[in-house]
């Protein structure tokens, strides 16, 4: 197929150029985003995920698995996977093996939703936990329309939550995942601590920027001590206000975290573009991730509404090392190949993002060969 962009052969397409990240030799720079799909019935990964992730695996390609709960208090959505029980660890193993058998590199994103939950998702019907007791207003389009007002964590409870992340990281490695990504974005628990719109604490975990980031960095330190720094990444969305989690100075927050993460020597920093302020569409935004890119010393990943042209441009301008794709990648299992050929893309179907069907909107998007 003719390359419409005139970029020439594969080696001249930035997104298709190789990249060395630690011990991994990536064959291209197109990364599968950690996308919640809600097909892990009862919070246990299912066998149909083998096909889903295998379809999106290329030799030397990087995939980040969907957000995976660190404990039974971490839940806020129906049928999202966990990794705090032995059953869950064992259920992940054949999925990981399928990706590895095709030469893929598979990371696990670990999360805790914090106040983005209600009593129906919590053990013994208890209140969700957060840095605050401020409630979250109902969110249109989520399966959790009503949120229970959270319970503010006490100072002496916080180390137990940190330990949940440590334990989940160990379990992910035991399940065969190559590395883990700590989910510090999108208005979930870690983000709730970091953002001053949510965090109203007056102890050592609230107030100043340093105090608000303390919880996040304690988790990083615990996980690094458990599984080693080169196995750890961190996702951050300092500019976004997902789930009413905005910050008065997002540039300062992003830069502080980028610089602080250097102290632990972690593998990568995964940043969400300022233009992605909500879960909907891109908005015009003059802010830039360039200062964070320059500050962070490891591999830098960017996400947020990228297409083929945007991704190539970001790499050419050295604004990132890798580009993370979400909706385009789950609608186009062979996205790197389509980028190579500049082939037409399948359109994603929003109505099937989170349905429980293990085929429809999940593994039924056609490959190029099928479409042809």
Short mmCIF file of C-alpha atoms in Angstrom, two decimals:
data_model
loop_
_atom_site.label_atom_id
_atom_site.label_comp_id
_atom_site.label_asym_id
_atom_site.label_seq_id
_atom_site.Cartn_x
_atom_site.Cartn_y
_atom_site.Cartn_z
CA UNK A 1 0.00 0.00 0.00
CA UNK A 2 1.25 3.47 -0.86
CA UNK A 3 2.48 5.57 2.05
CA UNK A 4 0.27 8.65 1.74
CA UNK A 5 2.40 10.82 3.98
CA UNK A 6 5.52 10.42 1.90
CA UNK A 7 7.53 9.47 4.97
CA UNK A 8 9.07 6.59 3.09
CA UNK A 9 10.11 3.26 4.45
CA UNK A 10 9.55 2.04 7.96
CA UNK A 11 12.93 3.14 9.27
CA UNK A 12 12.05 6.76 8.41
CA UNK A 13 8.79 6.77 10.36
CA UNK A 14 9.61 7.94 13.90
CA UNK A 15 6.83 5.89 15.49
CA UNK A 16 8.27 2.76 13.88
CA UNK A 17 11.86 3.39 14.96
CA UNK A 18 13.43 1.16 17.64
CA UNK A 19 14.08 2.32 21.20
CA UNK A 20 16.09 0.82 24.04
CA UNK A 21 14.42 1.13 27.43
CA UNK A 22 16.60 -0.39 30.10
CA UNK A 23 17.04 -4.06 29.25
CA UNK A 24 14.26 -4.00 26.66
CA UNK A 25 14.82 -3.41 22.97
CA UNK A 26 11.54 -2.04 21.66
CA UNK A 27 10.90 -2.54 17.97
CA UNK A 28 8.71 0.58 17.72
CA UNK A 29 7.43 3.44 19.87
CA UNK A 30 3.69 2.78 19.76
CA UNK A 31 2.51 1.77 23.25
CA UNK A 32 -0.84 0.28 24.26
CA UNK A 33 -2.39 2.48 26.94
CA UNK A 34 -3.75 0.98 30.18
CA UNK A 35 -7.42 0.92 29.21
CA UNK A 36 -10.18 -0.15 31.58
CA UNK A 37 -12.36 -2.66 29.69
CA UNK A 38 -14.49 -4.15 32.51
CA UNK A 39 -14.33 -7.75 31.30
CA UNK A 40 -12.62 -9.22 34.39
CA UNK A 41 -15.67 -10.79 35.96
CA UNK A 42 -15.59 -10.73 39.73
CA UNK A 43 -12.30 -8.77 39.59
CA UNK A 44 -10.52 -11.86 38.20
CA UNK A 45 -8.81 -11.68 34.77
CA UNK A 46 -10.55 -13.97 32.29
CA UNK A 47 -9.34 -16.21 29.48
CA UNK A 48 -10.79 -13.93 26.79
CA UNK A 49 -8.14 -11.38 27.76
CA UNK A 50 -5.59 -13.77 26.23
CA UNK A 51 -6.94 -13.01 22.77
CA UNK A 52 -7.46 -9.30 23.47
CA UNK A 53 -3.86 -8.67 24.47
CA UNK A 54 -2.41 -11.14 21.97
CA UNK A 55 -4.14 -9.32 19.11
CA UNK A 56 -2.34 -6.14 20.14
CA UNK A 57 1.08 -7.73 20.61
CA UNK A 58 4.00 -7.32 18.25
CA UNK A 59 7.50 -8.60 18.74
CA UNK A 60 9.29 -5.95 20.75
CA UNK A 61 6.09 -3.97 21.34
CA UNK A 62 5.11 -2.54 24.72
CA UNK A 63 1.68 -3.08 26.26
CA UNK A 64 0.49 -1.63 29.57
CA UNK A 65 -2.32 -3.71 31.04
CA UNK A 66 -5.54 -2.13 32.21
CA UNK A 67 -5.67 -0.58 35.68
CA UNK A 68 -5.48 -3.36 38.26
CA UNK A 69 -6.67 -3.02 41.84
CA UNK A 70 -4.19 -3.32 44.70
CA UNK A 71 -6.76 -4.40 47.31
CA UNK A 72 -10.42 -5.04 47.96
CA UNK A 73 -10.83 -1.37 48.93
CA UNK A 74 -9.41 -0.22 45.57
CA UNK A 75 -12.54 -0.99 43.55
CA UNK A 76 -14.93 1.50 41.97
CA UNK A 77 -15.99 -0.06 38.67
CA UNK A 78 -17.67 -3.32 37.75
CA UNK A 79 -15.43 -6.21 36.68
CA UNK A 80 -12.05 -4.50 36.73
CA UNK A 81 -9.10 -6.82 37.44
CA UNK A 82 -7.23 -7.08 40.71
CA UNK A 83 -3.92 -8.52 41.77
CA UNK A 84 -4.19 -8.82 45.54
CA UNK A 85 -5.29 -12.49 45.72
CA UNK A 86 -3.63 -15.74 44.72
CA UNK A 87 -6.51 -16.48 42.33
CA UNK A 88 -5.93 -13.20 40.51
CA UNK A 89 -2.18 -13.75 40.23
CA UNK A 90 -2.73 -17.21 38.72
CA UNK A 91 -5.38 -15.84 36.33
CA UNK A 92 -2.93 -13.26 34.97
CA UNK A 93 -0.26 -15.86 34.16
CA UNK A 94 -1.71 -17.32 30.92
CA UNK A 95 -2.47 -13.80 29.66
CA UNK A 96 1.11 -12.71 30.32
CA UNK A 97 2.46 -15.89 28.75
CA UNK A 98 0.44 -15.28 25.58
CA UNK A 99 1.94 -11.80 25.19
CA UNK A 100 5.46 -13.03 25.91
CA UNK A 101 5.08 -15.91 23.45
CA UNK A 102 4.63 -13.35 20.66
CA UNK A 103 7.65 -11.37 21.81
CA UNK A 104 5.71 -8.59 23.52
CA UNK A 105 6.66 -6.66 26.65
CA UNK A 106 3.86 -6.52 29.23
CA UNK A 107 3.56 -4.06 32.11
CA UNK A 108 0.91 -3.98 34.83
CA UNK A 109 -0.68 -0.72 35.97
CA UNK A 110 -1.66 -0.84 39.64
CA UNK A 111 -4.26 1.53 41.11
CA UNK A 112 -6.60 2.47 43.89
CA UNK A 113 -9.70 4.50 43.00
CA UNK A 114 -10.05 6.20 46.40
CA UNK A 115 -13.27 8.20 46.58
CA UNK A 116 -14.33 7.24 43.03
CA UNK A 117 -16.48 4.47 44.48
CA UNK A 118 -19.47 3.70 46.65
CA UNK A 119 -20.37 1.29 49.43
CA UNK A 120 -21.52 -1.33 46.91
CA UNK A 121 -17.93 -1.86 45.78
CA UNK A 122 -16.37 -1.80 49.21
CA UNK A 123 -15.76 -4.73 51.60
CA UNK A 124 -18.53 -5.04 54.18
CA UNK A 125 -20.29 -2.06 52.62
CA UNK A 126 -17.88 0.39 54.20
CA UNK A 127 -17.27 3.92 52.93
CA UNK A 128 -14.59 4.47 50.28
CA UNK A 129 -11.32 5.93 51.52
CA UNK A 130 -9.53 9.08 50.41
CA UNK A 131 -7.29 11.89 51.59
CA UNK A 132 -10.49 13.81 52.33
CA UNK A 133 -14.10 13.40 53.34
CA UNK A 134 -15.29 15.71 50.55
CA UNK A 135 -17.80 13.87 48.34
CA UNK A 136 -17.55 13.55 44.58
CA UNK A 137 -20.60 14.71 42.64
CA UNK A 138 -22.35 12.24 40.28
CA UNK A 139 -20.53 11.68 37.00
CA UNK A 140 -22.53 11.18 33.82
CA UNK A 141 -21.54 8.20 31.71
CA UNK A 142 -19.99 6.06 34.45
CA UNK A 143 -21.48 2.90 35.87
CA UNK A 144 -21.05 4.50 39.29
CA UNK A 145 -23.47 7.41 38.97
CA UNK A 146 -23.64 8.06 42.71
CA UNK A 147 -20.56 8.18 44.90
CA UNK A 148 -20.57 7.58 48.62
CA UNK A 149 -18.90 10.36 50.63
CA UNK A 150 -15.42 9.06 51.44
CA UNK A 151 -13.81 8.47 54.79
CA UNK A 152 -10.66 10.46 55.41
CA UNK A 153 -7.67 8.18 56.02
CA UNK A 154 -5.96 8.70 59.35
CA UNK A 155 -2.21 9.26 59.33
CA UNK A 156 -1.50 5.84 60.82
CA UNK A 157 -3.63 4.10 58.16
CA UNK A 158 -1.67 5.49 55.22
CA UNK A 159 1.30 3.07 55.57
CA UNK A 160 -1.15 0.18 55.15
CA UNK A 161 -2.29 1.56 51.78
CA UNK A 162 1.33 2.06 50.75
CA UNK A 163 1.93 -1.57 51.64
CA UNK A 164 -1.00 -2.63 49.43
CA UNK A 165 0.80 -1.09 46.46
CA UNK A 166 4.04 -2.79 47.44
CA UNK A 167 2.32 -6.17 47.71
CA UNK A 168 0.49 -5.70 44.41
CA UNK A 169 3.77 -4.85 42.66
CA UNK A 170 5.34 -8.05 43.97
CA UNK A 171 2.32 -10.05 42.82
CA UNK A 172 2.49 -8.50 39.35
CA UNK A 173 6.10 -9.57 38.95
CA UNK A 174 5.22 -13.02 40.23
CA UNK A 175 2.45 -13.20 37.61
CA UNK A 176 5.14 -12.68 34.98
CA UNK A 177 4.65 -8.99 34.17
CA UNK A 178 7.88 -7.34 33.06
CA UNK A 179 7.32 -4.16 35.05
CA UNK A 180 4.64 -2.21 36.86
CA UNK A 181 3.21 1.26 36.43
CA UNK A 182 1.86 3.13 39.45
CA UNK A 183 -1.36 4.91 38.49
CA UNK A 184 -0.99 8.40 39.90
CA UNK A 185 -3.41 10.07 37.48
CA UNK A 186 -7.04 10.69 36.53
CA UNK A 187 -8.50 11.65 39.88
CA UNK A 188 -7.90 8.36 41.66
CA UNK A 189 -6.42 7.93 45.13
CA UNK A 190 -2.85 9.04 44.52
CA UNK A 191 -4.04 11.97 42.41
CA UNK A 192 -6.52 12.91 45.14
CA UNK A 193 -3.62 13.33 47.57
CA UNK A 194 -1.55 15.36 45.10
CA UNK A 195 -4.20 17.86 43.94
CA UNK A 196 -5.10 20.84 46.11
CA UNK A 197 -8.68 20.91 44.80
CA UNK A 198 -9.26 17.66 46.71
CA UNK A 199 -6.61 17.45 49.43
CA UNK A 200 -7.69 19.54 52.41
CA UNK A 201 -5.50 17.85 55.01
CA UNK A 202 -3.54 19.75 57.63
CA UNK A 203 -1.09 16.98 58.57
CA UNK A 204 2.15 15.94 56.83
CA UNK A 205 0.12 14.72 53.83
CA UNK A 206 -1.58 18.04 53.09
CA UNK A 207 -0.97 21.73 52.53
CA UNK A 208 2.34 22.27 50.74
CA UNK A 209 3.21 20.69 47.40
CA UNK A 210 5.82 18.56 49.11
CA UNK A 211 3.30 17.27 51.65
CA UNK A 212 0.63 16.55 49.05
CA UNK A 213 3.10 14.49 47.00
CA UNK A 214 4.39 12.62 50.04
CA UNK A 215 1.91 9.73 49.70
CA UNK A 216 2.77 9.19 46.03
CA UNK A 217 6.49 9.17 46.68
CA UNK A 218 6.15 6.85 49.67
CA UNK A 219 4.43 4.40 47.35
CA UNK A 220 7.19 4.78 44.77
CA UNK A 221 9.84 4.19 47.43
CA UNK A 222 8.08 1.09 48.81
CA UNK A 223 7.60 -0.41 45.35
CA UNK A 224 11.18 0.36 44.29
CA UNK A 225 12.49 -1.30 47.45
CA UNK A 226 10.32 -4.34 46.72
CA UNK A 227 10.95 -4.97 43.01
CA UNK A 228 13.86 -2.59 42.08
CA UNK A 229 13.73 0.78 40.37
CA UNK A 230 14.19 -0.36 36.78
CA UNK A 231 10.91 -2.28 37.04
CA UNK A 232 8.85 0.77 37.99
CA UNK A 233 7.03 3.49 36.05
CA UNK A 234 4.66 6.23 37.16
CA UNK A 235 1.66 7.81 35.42
CA UNK A 236 0.76 11.43 36.11
CA UNK A 237 -1.93 13.83 34.86
CA UNK A 238 -1.07 17.04 36.69
CA UNK A 239 -3.01 19.28 34.26
CA UNK A 240 -6.24 17.29 34.24
CA UNK A 241 -9.24 17.68 36.48
CA UNK A 242 -10.70 14.21 36.09
CA UNK A 243 -13.15 13.37 38.87
CA UNK A 244 -12.99 16.94 40.18
CA UNK A 245 -9.29 16.55 40.92
CA UNK A 246 -7.71 19.72 39.63
CA UNK A 247 -4.75 21.67 40.93
CA UNK A 248 -4.11 25.41 41.21
CA UNK A 249 -0.58 25.09 39.79
CA UNK A 250 -0.37 21.98 37.61
CA UNK A 251 2.93 23.00 36.01
CA UNK A 252 4.63 23.16 39.40
CA UNK A 253 3.09 19.84 40.41
CA UNK A 254 4.24 18.09 37.23
CA UNK A 255 7.75 19.49 37.46
CA UNK A 256 8.08 18.65 41.16
CA UNK A 257 7.02 15.06 40.55
CA UNK A 258 9.31 14.65 37.52
CA UNK A 259 12.28 15.87 39.54
CA UNK A 260 11.33 13.84 42.62
CA UNK A 261 10.93 10.61 40.65
CA UNK A 262 14.55 10.97 39.52
CA UNK A 263 15.67 10.39 43.09
CA UNK A 264 14.35 6.84 42.94
CA UNK A 265 15.84 6.05 39.53
CA UNK A 266 12.61 4.62 38.15
CA UNK A 267 12.41 3.44 34.57
CA UNK A 268 9.87 5.83 33.11
CA UNK A 269 7.42 8.67 33.61
CA UNK A 270 4.12 8.48 31.73
CA UNK A 271 2.47 11.90 31.39
CA UNK A 272 -0.99 12.84 30.12
CA UNK A 273 -1.06 15.85 27.80
CA UNK A 274 -2.48 19.12 29.20
CA UNK A 275 -5.01 19.17 26.35
CA UNK A 276 -6.73 16.11 27.89
CA UNK A 277 -8.47 17.93 30.72
CA UNK A 278 -11.52 15.66 30.80
CA UNK A 279 -12.47 12.14 29.78
CA UNK A 280 -14.15 13.47 26.64
CA UNK A 281 -12.27 15.14 23.81
CA UNK A 282 -9.15 17.26 23.36
CA UNK A 283 -9.28 20.96 24.21
CA UNK A 284 -7.00 23.80 23.20
CA UNK A 285 -4.30 24.29 25.82
CA UNK A 286 -1.13 26.39 25.76
CA UNK A 287 0.52 24.36 28.53
CA UNK A 288 3.33 21.97 27.64
CA UNK A 289 4.97 18.84 29.02
CA UNK A 290 8.38 19.96 27.75
CA UNK A 291 9.66 21.14 31.17
CA UNK A 292 8.78 17.73 32.67
CA UNK A 293 10.37 16.00 29.70
CA UNK A 294 13.61 17.93 30.26
CA UNK A 295 13.55 17.35 34.02
CA UNK A 296 12.95 13.60 34.04
CA UNK A 297 16.07 11.52 33.42
CA UNK A 298 14.49 8.21 32.42
CA UNK A 299 12.24 7.20 29.53
CA UNK A 300 9.41 9.65 28.91
CA UNK A 301 5.98 8.54 27.67
CA UNK A 302 3.15 10.82 26.54
CA UNK A 303 -0.55 10.08 26.10
CA UNK A 304 -3.57 12.12 25.20
CA UNK A 305 -5.43 12.10 21.90
CA UNK A 306 -2.48 11.33 19.65
CA UNK A 307 -2.87 10.21 16.05
CA UNK A 308 -0.18 9.08 13.62
CA UNK A 309 0.89 12.59 12.59
CA UNK A 310 0.92 13.98 16.15
CA UNK A 311 2.96 11.02 17.37
CA UNK A 312 5.56 11.32 14.65
CA UNK A 313 5.86 15.06 15.24
CA UNK A 314 6.29 14.64 19.01
CA UNK A 315 9.15 12.20 18.42
CA UNK A 316 10.80 14.34 15.75
CA UNK A 317 10.71 17.33 18.10
CA UNK A 318 12.13 15.19 20.94
CA UNK A 319 9.15 15.88 23.19
CA UNK A 320 8.93 12.23 24.14
CA UNK A 321 10.54 8.82 23.75
CA UNK A 322 7.37 6.76 23.36
CA UNK A 323 3.76 7.58 22.42
CA UNK A 324 0.86 5.89 24.20
CA UNK A 325 -2.35 5.12 22.29
CA UNK A 326 -5.68 4.21 23.84
CA UNK A 327 -8.87 4.21 21.79
CA UNK A 328 -7.05 3.96 18.47
CA UNK A 329 -5.18 0.88 19.69
CA UNK A 330 -8.13 -1.05 21.03
CA UNK A 331 -10.09 -0.30 17.83
CA UNK A 332 -7.06 -1.25 15.71
CA UNK A 333 -5.30 -4.30 17.16
CA UNK A 334 -2.61 -4.00 14.46
CA UNK A 335 -2.08 -0.26 14.98
CA UNK A 336 1.73 -0.31 14.43
CA UNK A 337 1.22 -2.05 11.09
CA UNK A 338 -1.45 0.45 10.07
CA UNK A 339 0.89 3.29 11.01
CA UNK A 340 3.65 1.70 8.96
CA UNK A 341 1.42 1.51 5.88
CA UNK A 342 -0.54 4.69 6.65
CA UNK A 343 -3.60 2.48 6.28
CA UNK A 344 -7.17 3.49 7.16
CA UNK A 345 -8.15 3.04 10.81
CA UNK A 346 -11.18 1.33 12.30
CA UNK A 347 -13.43 3.73 14.16
CA UNK A 348 -13.94 2.93 17.83
CA UNK A 349 -17.50 2.39 19.06
CA UNK A 350 -17.95 4.28 22.32
CA UNK A 351 -21.11 2.40 23.27
CA UNK A 352 -19.15 -0.85 23.59
CA UNK A 353 -16.23 0.46 25.67
CA UNK A 354 -17.44 -0.97 28.97
CA UNK A 355 -20.09 -3.57 28.20
CA UNK A 356 -19.56 -7.01 29.71
CA UNK A 357 -19.55 -8.89 26.39
CA UNK A 358 -16.23 -10.71 26.00
CA UNK A 359 -16.27 -10.36 22.19
CA UNK A 360 -18.30 -7.35 21.08
CA UNK A 361 -16.26 -4.16 21.27
CA UNK A 362 -13.37 -6.19 22.65
CA UNK A 363 -11.87 -8.75 20.29
CA UNK A 364 -14.03 -8.22 17.19
CA UNK A 365 -12.29 -5.19 15.67
CA UNK A 366 -10.94 -6.37 12.29
CA UNK A 367 -7.28 -6.69 11.39
CA UNK A 368 -6.01 -5.28 8.11
CA UNK A 369 -6.06 -8.71 6.47
CA UNK A 370 -9.65 -9.27 7.55
CA UNK A 371 -10.74 -5.84 6.36
CA UNK A 372 -9.07 -6.42 2.99
#
